[in-house]
């Protein structure tokens, strides 16, 4: 009987700790496998995407531990959003890209599967990794002229307003 009560007490303690740690988000910083806590998303909408954004960092399995200058030696990827028409254009570090995106509720976004691109091959650009990062993006956040693309609760890319 005492053993059963002790097991129950330990199980209850673990469930309390687990409940207190849910809801925290991790952000990969691009400097290896380090993760930091992401603040709760700000209140953003489709109109806040308006303008041109230049890639600041990318953290995907293929790009982990690599500097931006190493991944994109000739041209840094950019995205230009026209919120009125839900259009986006830019470059992926090699090819011109463009198309539409969906941003229906708050900070949700679906972008990668709606884009077309030119088909040049570039030696010095991780353009496929950029496109895969866009496809995995589910949400965005904007703070202090920085656009963050998030997949689930992982930061995939960060951009700065040009």
CSV table of N, CA and C in Angstrom, one decimal:
chain,number,residue,atom,x,y,z
A,1,UNK,N,0.8,-1.2,0.0
A,1,UNK,CA,0.0,0.0,0.0
A,1,UNK,C,0.9,1.3,0.0
A,2,UNK,N,1.9,1.3,0.9
A,2,UNK,CA,2.8,2.4,0.9
A,2,UNK,C,3.5,2.6,-0.4
A,3,UNK,N,3.9,1.5,-1.0
A,3,UNK,CA,4.6,1.6,-2.3
A,3,UNK,C,3.7,2.2,-3.4
A,4,UNK,N,2.4,1.8,-3.4
A,4,UNK,CA,1.5,2.3,-4.4
A,4,UNK,C,1.3,3.8,-4.2
A,5,UNK,N,1.2,4.2,-2.9
A,5,UNK,CA,1.0,5.7,-2.7
A,5,UNK,C,2.2,6.5,-3.1
A,6,UNK,N,3.4,5.9,-2.9
A,6,UNK,CA,4.7,6.5,-3.3
A,6,UNK,C,4.7,6.7,-4.8
A,7,UNK,N,4.3,5.6,-5.5
A,7,UNK,CA,4.4,5.6,-7.0
A,7,UNK,C,3.4,6.7,-7.5
A,8,UNK,N,2.2,6.7,-6.9
A,8,UNK,CA,1.2,7.7,-7.2
A,8,UNK,C,1.7,9.2,-7.0
A,9,UNK,N,2.4,9.4,-5.9
A,9,UNK,CA,2.9,10.7,-5.6
A,9,UNK,C,4.0,11.1,-6.6
A,10,UNK,N,4.9,10.2,-7.0
A,10,UNK,CA,5.9,10.5,-7.9
A,10,UNK,C,5.3,10.8,-9.3
A,11,UNK,N,4.3,10.0,-9.7
A,11,UNK,CA,3.6,10.2,-11.0
A,11,UNK,C,2.9,11.6,-11.0
A,12,UNK,N,2.3,11.9,-9.9
A,12,UNK,CA,1.6,13.2,-9.8
A,12,UNK,C,2.6,14.4,-9.9
A,13,UNK,N,3.8,14.2,-9.3
A,13,UNK,CA,4.8,15.3,-9.3
A,13,UNK,C,5.3,15.4,-10.8
A,14,UNK,N,5.5,14.3,-11.5
A,14,UNK,CA,6.0,14.4,-12.8
A,14,UNK,C,5.0,15.1,-13.7
A,15,UNK,N,3.7,14.7,-13.6
A,15,UNK,CA,2.7,15.3,-14.4
A,15,UNK,C,2.5,16.8,-14.2
A,16,UNK,N,2.8,17.3,-12.9
A,16,UNK,CA,2.7,18.7,-12.6
A,16,UNK,C,3.8,19.4,-13.3
A,17,UNK,N,5.0,18.9,-13.3
A,17,UNK,CA,6.2,19.5,-13.9
A,17,UNK,C,6.0,19.5,-15.4
A,18,UNK,N,5.5,18.4,-16.0
A,18,UNK,CA,5.2,18.4,-17.4
A,18,UNK,C,4.2,19.4,-17.9
A,19,UNK,N,3.2,19.6,-17.1
A,19,UNK,CA,2.1,20.6,-17.4
A,19,UNK,C,2.7,22.0,-17.4
A,20,UNK,N,3.7,22.3,-16.5
A,20,UNK,CA,4.2,23.6,-16.4
A,20,UNK,C,5.2,23.9,-17.5
A,21,UNK,N,5.7,22.9,-18.3
A,21,UNK,CA,6.6,23.2,-19.3
A,21,UNK,C,6.1,23.2,-20.7
A,22,UNK,N,4.8,22.9,-20.9
A,22,UNK,CA,4.2,22.9,-22.2
A,22,UNK,C,4.0,24.3,-22.7
A,23,UNK,N,3.9,24.5,-24.0
A,23,UNK,CA,3.7,25.8,-24.6
A,23,UNK,C,4.9,26.6,-24.8
A,24,UNK,N,6.1,26.2,-24.3
A,24,UNK,CA,7.3,26.9,-24.6
A,24,UNK,C,7.8,26.5,-26.0
A,25,UNK,N,8.3,27.5,-26.7
A,25,UNK,CA,8.7,27.3,-28.1
A,25,UNK,C,10.2,27.4,-28.1
A,26,UNK,N,10.8,26.7,-29.0
A,26,UNK,CA,12.3,26.7,-29.2
A,26,UNK,C,12.6,27.4,-30.5
A,27,UNK,N,13.7,28.1,-30.5
A,27,UNK,CA,14.2,28.7,-31.7
A,27,UNK,C,15.6,28.3,-32.0
A,28,UNK,N,15.9,27.7,-33.2
A,28,UNK,CA,17.2,27.4,-33.6
A,28,UNK,C,17.9,28.7,-34.0
A,29,UNK,N,19.1,28.9,-33.5
A,29,UNK,CA,19.7,30.2,-33.8
A,29,UNK,C,20.6,30.2,-35.0
A,30,UNK,N,20.8,29.0,-35.6
A,30,UNK,CA,21.7,28.9,-36.8
A,30,UNK,C,23.1,28.7,-36.4
A,31,UNK,N,23.5,28.7,-35.1
A,31,UNK,CA,24.8,28.5,-34.7
A,31,UNK,C,25.0,27.1,-34.1
A,32,UNK,N,24.7,26.1,-34.9
A,32,UNK,CA,24.7,24.8,-34.3
A,32,UNK,C,23.4,24.3,-33.9
A,33,UNK,N,23.3,23.5,-32.9
A,33,UNK,CA,22.0,23.0,-32.4
A,33,UNK,C,21.5,23.7,-31.2
A,34,UNK,N,21.9,24.9,-30.9
A,34,UNK,CA,21.5,25.7,-29.8
A,34,UNK,C,20.0,26.1,-30.0
A,35,UNK,N,19.2,26.0,-28.9
A,35,UNK,CA,17.8,26.4,-29.0
A,35,UNK,C,17.6,27.4,-27.9
A,36,UNK,N,16.8,28.4,-28.2
A,36,UNK,CA,16.4,29.4,-27.2
A,36,UNK,C,14.9,29.5,-27.2
A,37,UNK,N,14.4,30.1,-26.2
A,37,UNK,CA,12.9,30.3,-26.1
A,37,UNK,C,12.4,31.4,-27.0
A,38,UNK,N,11.4,31.2,-27.7
A,38,UNK,CA,10.8,32.2,-28.5
A,38,UNK,C,9.6,32.8,-27.8
A,39,UNK,N,9.6,34.2,-27.9
A,39,UNK,CA,8.5,34.9,-27.3
A,39,UNK,C,7.2,34.5,-27.9
A,40,UNK,N,6.1,34.8,-27.2
A,40,UNK,CA,4.8,34.5,-27.8
A,40,UNK,C,4.6,35.4,-29.0
A,41,UNK,N,4.1,34.9,-30.1
A,41,UNK,CA,4.0,35.7,-31.3
A,41,UNK,C,3.2,37.0,-31.1
A,42,UNK,N,3.7,38.0,-31.8
A,42,UNK,CA,3.0,39.3,-31.7
A,42,UNK,C,1.7,39.2,-32.5
A,43,UNK,N,0.9,40.2,-32.4
A,43,UNK,CA,-0.4,40.2,-33.2
A,43,UNK,C,0.0,40.8,-34.6
A,44,UNK,N,0.0,39.9,-35.5
A,44,UNK,CA,0.3,40.2,-36.9
A,44,UNK,C,-0.7,39.8,-37.9
A,45,UNK,N,-0.7,40.4,-39.0
A,45,UNK,CA,-1.7,39.9,-40.1
A,45,UNK,C,-1.0,40.0,-41.4
A,46,UNK,N,-1.8,39.7,-42.4
A,46,UNK,CA,-1.3,39.7,-43.8
A,46,UNK,C,-0.7,41.0,-44.2
A,47,UNK,N,-1.3,42.2,-43.8
A,47,UNK,CA,-0.8,43.5,-44.2
A,47,UNK,C,0.6,43.8,-43.6
A,48,UNK,N,1.0,43.2,-42.5
A,48,UNK,CA,2.3,43.4,-41.9
A,48,UNK,C,3.4,42.8,-42.7
A,49,UNK,N,3.1,41.9,-43.6
A,49,UNK,CA,4.2,41.3,-44.5
A,49,UNK,C,4.6,42.3,-45.6
A,50,UNK,N,3.8,43.3,-45.9
A,50,UNK,CA,4.1,44.2,-47.0
A,50,UNK,C,5.5,44.7,-47.1
A,51,UNK,N,6.1,44.6,-48.3
A,51,UNK,CA,7.5,45.1,-48.5
A,51,UNK,C,8.5,44.1,-48.8
A,52,UNK,N,9.7,44.5,-48.9
A,52,UNK,CA,10.8,43.6,-49.2
A,52,UNK,C,11.6,43.2,-48.0
A,53,UNK,N,11.9,41.9,-47.9
A,53,UNK,CA,12.6,41.3,-46.8
A,53,UNK,C,13.9,40.5,-47.3
A,54,UNK,N,15.0,40.7,-46.7
A,54,UNK,CA,16.2,40.0,-47.0
A,54,UNK,C,16.6,38.9,-46.0
A,55,UNK,N,16.9,37.8,-46.4
A,55,UNK,CA,17.3,36.7,-45.5
A,55,UNK,C,18.4,37.0,-44.6
A,56,UNK,N,18.2,36.8,-43.3
A,56,UNK,CA,19.2,37.1,-42.2
A,56,UNK,C,19.8,35.8,-41.7
A,57,UNK,N,18.9,34.7,-41.6
A,57,UNK,CA,19.4,33.4,-41.1
A,57,UNK,C,18.4,32.3,-41.6
A,58,UNK,N,19.0,31.1,-41.8
A,58,UNK,CA,18.2,30.0,-42.1
A,58,UNK,C,18.7,28.8,-41.3
A,59,UNK,N,17.8,28.0,-40.8
A,59,UNK,CA,18.1,26.9,-39.9
A,59,UNK,C,17.2,25.7,-40.4
A,60,UNK,N,17.8,24.9,-41.2
A,60,UNK,CA,17.2,23.7,-41.7
A,60,UNK,C,18.2,22.6,-41.4
A,61,UNK,N,17.8,21.3,-41.5
A,61,UNK,CA,18.7,20.2,-41.3
A,61,UNK,C,19.9,20.3,-42.3
A,62,UNK,N,19.7,20.8,-43.5
A,62,UNK,CA,20.7,20.9,-44.5
A,62,UNK,C,21.7,22.0,-44.3
A,63,UNK,N,21.2,23.1,-43.6
A,63,UNK,CA,22.0,24.3,-43.5
A,63,UNK,C,22.6,24.4,-42.1
A,64,UNK,N,22.3,23.5,-41.2
A,64,UNK,CA,22.8,23.6,-39.8
A,64,UNK,C,24.3,23.8,-39.7
A,65,UNK,N,24.7,24.8,-38.9
A,65,UNK,CA,26.1,25.1,-38.7
A,65,UNK,C,26.8,25.8,-39.8
A,66,UNK,N,26.1,26.3,-40.8
A,66,UNK,CA,26.8,27.0,-42.0
A,66,UNK,C,26.3,28.4,-41.9
A,67,UNK,N,27.3,29.3,-42.2
A,67,UNK,CA,27.1,30.7,-42.2
A,67,UNK,C,26.3,31.1,-43.5
A,68,UNK,N,25.5,32.2,-43.4
A,68,UNK,CA,24.8,32.7,-44.6
A,68,UNK,C,25.6,33.0,-45.8
A,69,UNK,N,26.8,33.6,-45.6
A,69,UNK,CA,27.7,33.9,-46.7
A,69,UNK,C,28.3,32.6,-47.3
A,70,UNK,N,28.4,31.6,-46.6
A,70,UNK,CA,28.8,30.3,-47.1
A,70,UNK,C,27.7,29.6,-48.0
A,71,UNK,N,26.5,29.8,-47.5
A,71,UNK,CA,25.3,29.2,-48.2
A,71,UNK,C,24.9,30.0,-49.5
A,72,UNK,N,25.1,31.3,-49.5
A,72,UNK,CA,24.7,32.2,-50.6
A,72,UNK,C,25.8,33.2,-50.9
A,73,UNK,N,26.8,32.7,-51.6
A,73,UNK,CA,28.0,33.5,-51.9
A,73,UNK,C,27.8,34.6,-52.8
A,74,UNK,N,26.9,34.5,-53.8
A,74,UNK,CA,26.7,35.5,-54.8
A,74,UNK,C,25.5,36.5,-54.6
A,75,UNK,N,24.4,35.9,-54.0
A,75,UNK,CA,23.2,36.7,-53.8
A,75,UNK,C,22.4,36.2,-52.6
A,76,UNK,N,22.0,37.1,-51.7
A,76,UNK,CA,21.2,36.7,-50.6
A,76,UNK,C,19.8,36.7,-51.0
A,77,UNK,N,19.0,35.6,-50.6
A,77,UNK,CA,17.6,35.5,-51.0
A,77,UNK,C,16.8,36.7,-50.4
A,78,UNK,N,15.8,37.1,-51.2
A,78,UNK,CA,14.8,38.1,-50.7
A,78,UNK,C,13.4,37.7,-51.1
A,79,UNK,N,12.5,38.3,-50.4
A,79,UNK,CA,11.0,38.1,-50.7
A,79,UNK,C,10.4,39.5,-50.6
A,80,UNK,N,9.5,39.8,-51.6
A,80,UNK,CA,8.7,41.0,-51.6
A,80,UNK,C,7.3,40.6,-51.6
A,81,UNK,N,6.6,41.0,-50.6
A,81,UNK,CA,5.1,40.7,-50.4
A,81,UNK,C,4.3,41.9,-50.8
A,82,UNK,N,3.2,41.6,-51.6
A,82,UNK,CA,2.1,42.5,-51.9
A,82,UNK,C,0.9,42.0,-51.2
A,83,UNK,N,0.6,42.5,-50.0
A,83,UNK,CA,-0.5,41.9,-49.2
A,83,UNK,C,-1.9,42.0,-49.8
A,84,UNK,N,-2.1,43.0,-50.6
A,84,UNK,CA,-3.5,43.2,-51.1
A,84,UNK,C,-3.8,42.1,-52.0
A,85,UNK,N,-2.9,41.6,-52.8
A,85,UNK,CA,-3.2,40.5,-53.8
A,85,UNK,C,-2.6,39.1,-53.3
A,86,UNK,N,-2.0,39.1,-52.1
A,86,UNK,CA,-1.4,37.9,-51.6
A,86,UNK,C,-0.3,37.3,-52.5
A,87,UNK,N,0.4,38.3,-53.1
A,87,UNK,CA,1.5,37.9,-54.0
A,87,UNK,C,2.9,38.0,-53.4
A,88,UNK,N,3.8,37.2,-53.8
A,88,UNK,CA,5.2,37.3,-53.3
A,88,UNK,C,6.1,37.0,-54.5
A,89,UNK,N,7.2,37.7,-54.5
A,89,UNK,CA,8.2,37.5,-55.5
A,89,UNK,C,9.6,37.7,-54.9
A,90,UNK,N,10.6,37.3,-55.6
A,90,UNK,CA,12.0,37.5,-55.0
A,90,UNK,C,12.9,36.6,-55.7
A,91,UNK,N,13.9,36.2,-54.9
A,91,UNK,CA,14.9,35.2,-55.4
A,91,UNK,C,15.3,34.2,-54.3
A,92,UNK,N,15.7,33.1,-54.6
A,92,UNK,CA,16.1,32.1,-53.7
A,92,UNK,C,17.6,31.9,-53.5
A,93,UNK,N,18.3,33.0,-53.9
A,93,UNK,CA,19.8,32.9,-53.9
A,93,UNK,C,20.4,32.6,-55.2
A,94,UNK,N,19.5,32.2,-56.1
A,94,UNK,CA,19.9,31.8,-57.5
A,94,UNK,C,18.8,32.1,-58.5
A,95,UNK,N,17.6,31.6,-58.3
A,95,UNK,CA,16.5,31.8,-59.3
A,95,UNK,C,15.5,32.8,-58.8
A,96,UNK,N,14.9,33.5,-59.8
A,96,UNK,CA,13.8,34.3,-59.5
A,96,UNK,C,12.6,33.4,-59.1
A,97,UNK,N,11.8,33.8,-58.1
A,97,UNK,CA,10.7,33.1,-57.6
A,97,UNK,C,9.5,34.0,-57.5
A,98,UNK,N,8.3,33.5,-57.6
A,98,UNK,CA,7.1,34.3,-57.5
A,98,UNK,C,5.8,33.4,-57.4
A,99,UNK,N,4.8,34.0,-57.0
A,99,UNK,CA,3.5,33.3,-56.9
A,99,UNK,C,2.6,34.0,-55.8
A,100,UNK,N,1.8,33.1,-55.2
A,100,UNK,CA,0.9,33.6,-54.2
A,100,UNK,C,1.2,32.9,-52.9
A,101,UNK,N,0.6,33.4,-51.8
A,101,UNK,CA,0.7,32.8,-50.5
A,101,UNK,C,-0.6,32.9,-49.8
A,102,UNK,N,-0.9,32.1,-48.8
A,102,UNK,CA,-2.1,32.1,-48.0
A,102,UNK,C,-1.7,32.6,-46.6
A,103,UNK,N,-2.5,33.5,-46.1
A,103,UNK,CA,-2.4,34.0,-44.8
A,103,UNK,C,-3.8,34.4,-44.3
A,104,UNK,N,-4.5,33.4,-43.9
A,104,UNK,CA,-5.9,33.6,-43.6
A,104,UNK,C,-6.2,34.0,-42.1
A,105,UNK,N,-5.5,33.4,-41.2
A,105,UNK,CA,-5.8,33.6,-39.8
A,105,UNK,C,-4.6,34.1,-39.1
A,106,UNK,N,-4.6,35.4,-38.6
A,106,UNK,CA,-3.6,35.9,-37.7
A,106,UNK,C,-2.2,35.7,-38.4
A,107,UNK,N,-1.4,34.9,-37.7
A,107,UNK,CA,0.0,34.8,-38.2
A,107,UNK,C,0.3,33.5,-39.0
A,108,UNK,N,-0.8,32.8,-39.4
A,108,UNK,CA,-0.5,31.6,-40.2
A,108,UNK,C,-0.1,32.0,-41.6
A,109,UNK,N,0.7,31.1,-42.3
A,109,UNK,CA,1.1,31.4,-43.6
A,109,UNK,C,1.4,30.1,-44.3
A,110,UNK,N,1.0,30.0,-45.6
A,110,UNK,CA,1.4,28.8,-46.4
A,110,UNK,C,2.0,29.5,-47.7
A,111,UNK,N,3.3,29.2,-47.9
A,111,UNK,CA,3.9,29.9,-49.0
A,111,UNK,C,4.7,29.0,-50.0
A,112,UNK,N,5.4,28.1,-49.6
A,112,UNK,CA,6.3,27.3,-50.5
A,112,UNK,C,5.7,26.6,-51.6
A,113,UNK,N,4.6,26.0,-51.4
A,113,UNK,CA,4.0,25.1,-52.4
A,113,UNK,C,3.2,26.0,-53.5
A,114,UNK,N,3.2,27.3,-53.3
A,114,UNK,CA,2.5,28.1,-54.2
A,114,UNK,C,3.4,28.9,-55.1
A,115,UNK,N,4.7,28.6,-55.1
A,115,UNK,CA,5.7,29.4,-55.8
A,115,UNK,C,6.2,28.7,-57.1
A,116,UNK,N,6.6,29.5,-58.1
A,116,UNK,CA,7.2,29.0,-59.2
A,116,UNK,C,8.6,29.7,-59.3
A,117,UNK,N,9.5,29.1,-60.0
A,117,UNK,CA,10.9,29.7,-60.1
A,117,UNK,C,11.5,29.4,-61.5
A,118,UNK,N,12.5,30.2,-61.8
A,118,UNK,CA,13.3,29.9,-62.9
A,118,UNK,C,14.1,28.7,-62.6
A,119,UNK,N,14.8,28.0,-63.5
A,119,UNK,CA,15.4,26.7,-63.3
A,119,UNK,C,16.9,26.7,-63.5
A,120,UNK,N,17.6,27.8,-63.2
A,120,UNK,CA,19.0,27.9,-63.4
A,120,UNK,C,19.7,27.0,-62.3
A,121,UNK,N,20.9,26.6,-62.5
A,121,UNK,CA,21.7,25.9,-61.5
A,121,UNK,C,22.8,26.8,-61.1
A,122,UNK,N,23.0,27.0,-59.8
A,122,UNK,CA,24.0,27.9,-59.3
A,122,UNK,C,24.9,27.1,-58.3
A,123,UNK,N,26.2,27.2,-58.5
A,123,UNK,CA,27.1,26.4,-57.7
A,123,UNK,C,27.1,27.0,-56.2
A,124,UNK,N,27.0,28.3,-56.1
A,124,UNK,CA,27.2,28.9,-54.8
A,124,UNK,C,25.9,29.3,-54.1
A,125,UNK,N,24.9,28.5,-54.2
A,125,UNK,CA,23.6,28.9,-53.5
A,125,UNK,C,22.9,27.7,-53.0
A,126,UNK,N,22.4,27.7,-51.8
A,126,UNK,CA,21.6,26.7,-51.2
A,126,UNK,C,20.1,27.0,-51.5
A,127,UNK,N,19.8,27.1,-52.8
A,127,UNK,CA,18.5,27.5,-53.2
A,127,UNK,C,17.4,26.4,-52.9
A,128,UNK,N,17.8,25.1,-53.0
A,128,UNK,CA,16.8,24.1,-52.7
A,128,UNK,C,16.5,24.1,-51.2
A,129,UNK,N,17.5,24.4,-50.4
A,129,UNK,CA,17.3,24.5,-48.9
A,129,UNK,C,16.3,25.6,-48.6
A,130,UNK,N,16.5,26.7,-49.3
A,130,UNK,CA,15.6,27.9,-49.1
A,130,UNK,C,14.2,27.6,-49.4
A,131,UNK,N,14.0,26.9,-50.6
A,131,UNK,CA,12.6,26.6,-51.0
A,131,UNK,C,12.0,25.5,-50.0
A,132,UNK,N,12.8,24.6,-49.6
A,132,UNK,CA,12.3,23.6,-48.6
A,132,UNK,C,11.9,24.3,-47.3
A,133,UNK,N,12.7,25.3,-46.9
A,133,UNK,CA,12.4,26.1,-45.7
A,133,UNK,C,11.1,26.8,-45.8
A,134,UNK,N,10.8,27.4,-47.0
A,134,UNK,CA,9.5,28.0,-47.2
A,134,UNK,C,8.4,27.1,-47.2
A,135,UNK,N,8.6,25.9,-47.8
A,135,UNK,CA,7.5,24.9,-47.8
A,135,UNK,C,7.1,24.4,-46.4
A,136,UNK,N,8.1,24.4,-45.5
A,136,UNK,CA,7.9,23.9,-44.1
A,136,UNK,C,7.3,25.0,-43.2
A,137,UNK,N,7.3,26.2,-43.7
A,137,UNK,CA,6.8,27.3,-42.8
A,137,UNK,C,5.3,27.3,-42.6
A,138,UNK,N,4.8,27.4,-41.4
A,138,UNK,CA,3.4,27.4,-41.0
A,138,UNK,C,2.9,28.7,-40.4
A,139,UNK,N,3.8,29.5,-39.8
A,139,UNK,CA,3.5,30.7,-39.1
A,139,UNK,C,4.6,31.7,-39.3
A,140,UNK,N,4.3,33.0,-39.1
A,140,UNK,CA,5.3,34.1,-39.2
A,140,UNK,C,5.1,35.0,-38.0
A,141,UNK,N,6.1,35.7,-37.7
A,141,UNK,CA,6.0,36.8,-36.7
A,141,UNK,C,6.9,37.9,-37.1
A,142,UNK,N,6.5,39.1,-36.8
A,142,UNK,CA,7.2,40.3,-37.1
A,142,UNK,C,7.4,41.2,-35.9
A,143,UNK,N,8.7,41.5,-35.6
A,143,UNK,CA,9.1,42.3,-34.5
A,143,UNK,C,10.3,43.1,-34.9
A,144,UNK,N,10.3,44.4,-34.6
A,144,UNK,CA,11.4,45.3,-34.8
A,144,UNK,C,12.0,45.1,-36.2
A,145,UNK,N,11.2,45.2,-37.2
A,145,UNK,CA,11.6,45.1,-38.6
A,145,UNK,C,12.3,43.7,-39.0
A,146,UNK,N,11.9,42.7,-38.2
A,146,UNK,CA,12.4,41.3,-38.5
A,146,UNK,C,11.2,40.4,-38.7
A,147,UNK,N,11.3,39.7,-39.8
A,147,UNK,CA,10.2,38.7,-40.1
A,147,UNK,C,10.8,37.3,-39.8
A,148,UNK,N,10.1,36.6,-39.0
A,148,UNK,CA,10.5,35.2,-38.7
A,148,UNK,C,9.5,34.2,-39.2
A,149,UNK,N,10.0,33.2,-40.0
A,149,UNK,CA,9.2,32.1,-40.4
A,149,UNK,C,9.4,30.9,-39.5
A,150,UNK,N,8.3,30.3,-39.1
A,150,UNK,CA,8.3,29.3,-38.1
A,150,UNK,C,7.6,28.1,-38.6
A,151,UNK,N,8.1,26.9,-38.3
A,151,UNK,CA,7.5,25.6,-38.7
A,151,UNK,C,7.1,24.9,-37.4
A,152,UNK,N,5.8,24.9,-37.1
A,152,UNK,CA,5.4,24.3,-35.8
A,152,UNK,C,5.8,25.3,-34.7
A,153,UNK,N,6.9,24.9,-34.0
A,153,UNK,CA,7.4,25.8,-33.0
A,153,UNK,C,8.9,26.0,-33.1
A,154,UNK,N,9.4,25.7,-34.4
A,154,UNK,CA,10.8,25.9,-34.7
A,154,UNK,C,11.0,27.0,-35.7
A,155,UNK,N,12.0,27.9,-35.4
A,155,UNK,CA,12.3,29.0,-36.3
A,155,UNK,C,13.1,28.4,-37.4
A,156,UNK,N,12.6,28.7,-38.7
A,156,UNK,CA,13.2,28.2,-39.9
A,156,UNK,C,14.1,29.3,-40.5
A,157,UNK,N,13.5,30.5,-40.7
A,157,UNK,CA,14.2,31.6,-41.3
A,157,UNK,C,13.9,32.9,-40.6
A,158,UNK,N,14.8,33.8,-40.7
A,158,UNK,CA,14.6,35.2,-40.3
A,158,UNK,C,15.0,36.1,-41.4
A,159,UNK,N,14.3,37.2,-41.6
A,159,UNK,CA,14.5,38.2,-42.6
A,159,UNK,C,14.5,39.6,-41.9
A,160,UNK,N,15.2,40.5,-42.6
A,160,UNK,CA,15.2,41.9,-42.2
A,160,UNK,C,14.6,42.7,-43.3
A,161,UNK,N,13.8,43.8,-42.8
A,161,UNK,CA,13.2,44.6,-43.8
A,161,UNK,C,14.2,45.5,-44.5
A,162,UNK,N,14.0,45.5,-45.8
A,162,UNK,CA,15.0,46.3,-46.7
A,162,UNK,C,14.4,47.7,-46.8
